[in-house]
Amino acid sequence: MSAPTLSTSDKPVQPPHHGPPPEARREAFVRSVRRNLSAHSFLIGAVLCFAFFSWYPMVREFLLAFQKTEGGKTTWVGLDNLDYVFHDPAFWQAWRNTLLFTALALLLGFLVPFVIAIVINEFRHAQGYLRLLVYLPVMLPPVASVLLFKYFYDPGYGLFNGVLHFLHLPEQQWLQSTSTAMLSVVIAATWMNMGGATLIYLAALQGIPGELYEAAELDGAGLLRKIWHVTIPQTRLILSLLLLMQIIATMQVFTEPFLLTNGAGPEGSTTTVVYLIYQYAFNFNNYGGAAALGLVLLVLLAGFSAAYVRLSRDSES
Amino acid sequence: MRSTWFRPTHRRTTAAALVSALALTALAACGTSSSDDSKGSGGGSSDPSAPLDPKTKVTLTMDCMPPAAKAAELREWKEDVKEFNKKYPNVTIQGRSTPGQCEEPTRFTAALKGRSQPDVFYTYFTDLQQVLDNNGAEDISAYVNEKTVPALGSIDPNVTNVLKKDGKLYGLPTSNYTMGLMINRKLFKQAGLDPNQPPTTWEDVRKDAKAIAGLGKGISGYGDYSATNQGGWHFTAEMYGLGGDVVTPDGKKAAFNDAIGKKVLSNLKSMRWDDDSMGKTQLLKWGDLQKQISTDKLGMFLAAPDDLTYMVQQLGAKFEDYGMGPIPGGRATLFGGNDYMIKKGSSPDKIKAAIAWDNYKNLTPGKGQFDWARQKTDALPVGLPQPNFWTGGIKATDLQARTDSATMPVENFKPFMGNPIKGKAEPAKAQEIYKVLDNAMSGVLTNKNANVDKLLSTAEQQVNQVLANQ
């Protein structure tokens, strides 16, 4: 019996494909890896670090949100942790506080740096000096800035009440009153962080061609009309990007209320969502609850992040 | 000219070495300590109730070795290791020291979750459930008996019971505390009050606080916490003092929205706003009041005796300027303490070695932490009323030895010691309940127009929700 032979027509038909065959591609890949071995080795280090310290915790956090650990046994509990979180009396209060912080922080933290940037931009001299002055608070360690404000706000010995007392005005409770605590936190946070935003606005303002202002002036536009018809449209994109970035950052606020009001504030008026996550994890040992609340926050922020990415792409194009 | 390091022939070797190094670094960084690096050798009995065979070779990692800054305590630790090694030459004690408190809840919780706690680790009495939930500690019931811990029968059963769950023992105590009223004797005298008779009722606390605040210069008469769950903790202690409770005996409902709860909050509100005897700065947490009283800016606050050690050692206070009275009300007082647990997964020999060391260092009258004469020689604080977990003859002998070697005026604690008050443990889900009660405390201390009834009923509703949500 003769061995079967394959005629040319019997050969399996290779599906048509574009580019080099797989072997060649593999070889090209191996060659490319060899050629850039040092670069790849550095890359592996970075990838390992990200994998261990960023990606793994993220995956673990996601899993934890649906698990419960009791008696050393981890069990799958489905949506129980979310149910727990939604029924926590502090949950809605924390969200209300966080949204209030975000709204106030946007109002102050968005508007104040923009106005300051416009004012600095109008100066013909000493711009560098003014930029430095505005940026200085950012260079202070956050804890030092917060402690400084804690002293300013102190109802007994604080600077602010000292000034009010000097002016024969009624003293305020600042951080110790449910009506002013969050606003006081926002003022401190705005002061600490406005330097960076101001510089970005300033860069955007300086990118606006001078001819546009000149044309507006020729048309008889005053300062406000110039801002409305030239400055804002020209910086629209950067304004939108910063707005989104600030929403994402302010919704994760933790440091300022944690240090200024010991986390919760009077009657829980400064408890934020991230502080509540911290409490679940480290005060109540409820990792499932912490992960579930983290997930809720993540979903919300992911929406803003997607918008941010889209806007960034638009700005690149 | 290119360096030879970058010649093509070397490139691959260099990169491979680099990759290996990075991989090893990453693995080392992610590694945790071995839970059981020595299985024990050279003898050892399979009977858990038998003491450790002196020939057994074991290495123990041990929490809470005093840091270098505490030179005298560290010297005593080393002396004790040396003495212990005379009997057990093959047991190596590897102490781990922490600069601040031995246990910081956030770090401890993370270590427990990551299983990176030492073989013998330090916990607060209230940590037991958390440790068990994370399968962190060995059941040592079979190992602890009159042979391995000879003074076992003289330890207050209330203390050992806190370390038990379902009849199984998970820890050995090192100290305990009950809360009382810390006073600044200097300010008492300046205000014309008798520091040997601290107030025992809230009415008297209010009267004395007013007198002390009357000294002016920013001095407060009485201080209390209202943040980081410690406001709730003190509210609970104050409820206990007046015979109340924060949860029902079955632990299912809030129990503080009653006349006692109202009395606690109304009294604080009156002291803060009507008398102005609590200072303007509120939302205080642990450490704030200690600083105030150490700088003679505060007359009284609820504390445990070991707060004084912190005040003297860390804040420069002097023992003779302070004293303690019983908790106002005197019906019951909140108690707590610290202990050592043994990491889950430890070999029987390791458990035995840990118990032998703990017994020598912390549970032998006249030795280790109870060697008061040595502590006096080393100029350490001797004479504080606690730890005080002995009963019967040992209790009397220990108190006598402590008094004989006292390095502070022990009579300042007479009002506290002479009025022993029944200790009561913290409720289950304590931290979550305290978080809610912080709001009630901060409410009356920061809002002049706070409605006590509303604060209590809101807190009651929220605590019920917390208890239902388990």
PDB file of C-alpha atoms in Angstrom, chain B residues 331-419:
ATOM      1  CA  ARG B 331     -22.729  52.762  88.995  1.00  0.00           C
ATOM      2  CA  ALA B 332     -20.404  51.060  86.500  1.00  0.00           C
ATOM      3  CA  THR B 333     -17.316  51.976  84.548  1.00  0.00           C
ATOM      4  CA  LEU B 334     -16.135  51.135  81.088  1.00  0.00           C
ATOM      5  CA  PHE B 335     -13.220  48.724  81.116  1.00  0.00           C
ATOM      6  CA  GLY B 336     -10.749  47.553  78.546  1.00  0.00           C
ATOM      7  CA  GLY B 337      -7.163  46.458  78.187  1.00  0.00           C
ATOM      8  CA  ASN B 338      -4.498  44.807  76.082  1.00  0.00           C
ATOM      9  CA  ASP B 339      -3.302  41.300  75.491  1.00  0.00           C
ATOM     10  CA  TYR B 340      -1.106  39.123  73.320  1.00  0.00           C
ATOM     11  CA  MET B 341      -2.449  36.674  70.761  1.00  0.00           C
ATOM     12  CA  ILE B 342      -0.584  34.028  68.794  1.00  0.00           C
ATOM     13  CA  LYS B 343      -0.727  34.040  65.038  1.00  0.00           C
ATOM     14  CA  LYS B 344      -2.908  31.417  63.393  1.00  0.00           C
ATOM     15  CA  GLY B 345      -0.874  28.637  61.827  1.00  0.00           C
ATOM     16  CA  SER B 346       1.877  28.656  64.449  1.00  0.00           C
ATOM     17  CA  SER B 347       3.328  25.271  65.354  1.00  0.00           C
ATOM     18  CA  PRO B 348       2.518  23.796  68.796  1.00  0.00           C
ATOM     19  CA  ASP B 349       6.097  24.441  69.939  1.00  0.00           C
ATOM     20  CA  LYS B 350       5.854  28.045  68.860  1.00  0.00           C
ATOM     21  CA  ILE B 351       2.594  28.445  70.782  1.00  0.00           C
ATOM     22  CA  LYS B 352       4.193  26.909  73.854  1.00  0.00           C
ATOM     23  CA  ALA B 353       7.246  29.139  73.566  1.00  0.00           C
ATOM     24  CA  ALA B 354       5.019  32.210  73.176  1.00  0.00           C
ATOM     25  CA  ILE B 355       3.039  31.294  76.284  1.00  0.00           C
ATOM     26  CA  ALA B 356       6.246  30.595  78.244  1.00  0.00           C
ATOM     27  CA  TRP B 357       7.633  34.035  77.301  1.00  0.00           C
ATOM     28  CA  ASP B 358       4.361  35.819  77.942  1.00  0.00           C
ATOM     29  CA  ASN B 359       4.074  34.104  81.282  1.00  0.00           C
ATOM     30  CA  TYR B 360       7.559  35.221  82.282  1.00  0.00           C
ATOM     31  CA  LYS B 361       7.316  38.761  80.970  1.00  0.00           C
ATOM     32  CA  ASN B 362       3.728  39.694  81.762  1.00  0.00           C
ATOM     33  CA  LEU B 363       2.028  37.187  84.054  1.00  0.00           C
ATOM     34  CA  THR B 364       4.505  36.394  86.829  1.00  0.00           C
ATOM     35  CA  PRO B 365       4.084  38.416  90.034  1.00  0.00           C
ATOM     36  CA  GLY B 366       7.364  40.098  90.957  1.00  0.00           C
ATOM     37  CA  LYS B 367       8.936  39.453  87.545  1.00  0.00           C
ATOM     38  CA  GLY B 368       8.936  41.173  84.175  1.00  0.00           C
ATOM     39  CA  GLN B 369       6.343  43.936  84.070  1.00  0.00           C
ATOM     40  CA  PHE B 370       5.508  43.326  87.743  1.00  0.00           C
ATOM     41  CA  ASP B 371       9.102  43.782  88.939  1.00  0.00           C
ATOM     42  CA  TRP B 372       8.276  47.137  90.547  1.00  0.00           C
ATOM     43  CA  ALA B 373      11.583  47.401  92.424  1.00  0.00           C
ATOM     44  CA  ARG B 374      13.518  47.235  89.166  1.00  0.00           C
ATOM     45  CA  GLN B 375      11.226  49.812  87.570  1.00  0.00           C
ATOM     46  CA  LYS B 376      11.893  52.135  90.484  1.00  0.00           C
ATOM     47  CA  THR B 377      15.652  51.699  89.998  1.00  0.00           C
ATOM     48  CA  ASP B 378      15.166  52.535  86.323  1.00  0.00           C
ATOM     49  CA  ALA B 379      13.149  55.658  87.246  1.00  0.00           C
ATOM     50  CA  LEU B 380      10.035  54.408  85.463  1.00  0.00           C
ATOM     51  CA  PRO B 381       6.508  55.274  86.621  1.00  0.00           C
ATOM     52  CA  VAL B 382       5.492  53.032  89.519  1.00  0.00           C
ATOM     53  CA  GLY B 383       2.377  53.522  91.584  1.00  0.00           C
ATOM     54  CA  LEU B 384      -0.351  53.860  88.963  1.00  0.00           C
ATOM     55  CA  PRO B 385      -3.438  51.874  89.940  1.00  0.00           C
ATOM     56  CA  GLN B 386      -3.326  49.691  86.833  1.00  0.00           C
ATOM     57  CA  PRO B 387      -2.669  47.108  85.441  1.00  0.00           C
ATOM     58  CA  ASN B 388      -4.636  45.469  88.168  1.00  0.00           C
ATOM     59  CA  PHE B 389      -5.968  42.143  87.000  1.00  0.00           C
ATOM     60  CA  TRP B 390      -4.945  40.017  89.984  1.00  0.00           C
ATOM     61  CA  THR B 391      -7.290  38.713  92.630  1.00  0.00           C
ATOM     62  CA  GLY B 392      -6.804  37.318  96.153  1.00  0.00           C
ATOM     63  CA  GLY B 393      -3.394  37.098  97.775  1.00  0.00           C
ATOM     64  CA  ILE B 394      -1.429  38.014  94.666  1.00  0.00           C
ATOM     65  CA  LYS B 395      -3.418  41.234  94.306  1.00  0.00           C
ATOM     66  CA  ALA B 396      -2.569  42.315  97.847  1.00  0.00           C
ATOM     67  CA  THR B 397       1.121  41.393  97.481  1.00  0.00           C
ATOM     68  CA  ASP B 398       1.381  43.151  94.137  1.00  0.00           C
ATOM     69  CA  LEU B 399      -0.266  46.334  95.409  1.00  0.00           C
ATOM     70  CA  GLN B 400       2.029  46.348  98.408  1.00  0.00           C
ATOM     71  CA  ALA B 401       5.121  45.894  96.228  1.00  0.00           C
ATOM     72  CA  ARG B 402       3.895  48.648  93.930  1.00  0.00           C
ATOM     73  CA  THR B 403       3.308  51.015  96.837  1.00  0.00           C
ATOM     74  CA  ASP B 404       6.715  50.193  98.359  1.00  0.00           C
ATOM     75  CA  SER B 405       8.491  51.047  95.100  1.00  0.00           C
ATOM     76  CA  ALA B 406       6.256  53.944  94.093  1.00  0.00           C
ATOM     77  CA  THR B 407       7.902  56.744  92.151  1.00  0.00           C
ATOM     78  CA  MET B 408       4.840  58.984  92.439  1.00  0.00           C
ATOM     79  CA  PRO B 409       2.462  59.977  95.221  1.00  0.00           C
ATOM     80  CA  VAL B 410       0.093  56.993  95.230  1.00  0.00           C
ATOM     81  CA  GLU B 411      -2.266  58.753  97.634  1.00  0.00           C
ATOM     82  CA  ASN B 412      -3.339  60.950  94.715  1.00  0.00           C
ATOM     83  CA  PHE B 413      -5.144  57.888  93.355  1.00  0.00           C
ATOM     84  CA  LYS B 414      -6.762  56.976  96.665  1.00  0.00           C
ATOM     85  CA  PRO B 415     -10.209  58.313  95.666  1.00  0.00           C
ATOM     86  CA  PHE B 416     -10.043  56.112  92.544  1.00  0.00           C
ATOM     87  CA  MET B 417      -8.614  53.019  94.247  1.00  0.00           C
ATOM     88  CA  GLY B 418     -10.815  53.364  97.318  1.00  0.00           C
ATOM     89  CA  ASN B 419     -13.989  53.287  95.221  1.00  0.00           C
TER      90      ASN B 419
END
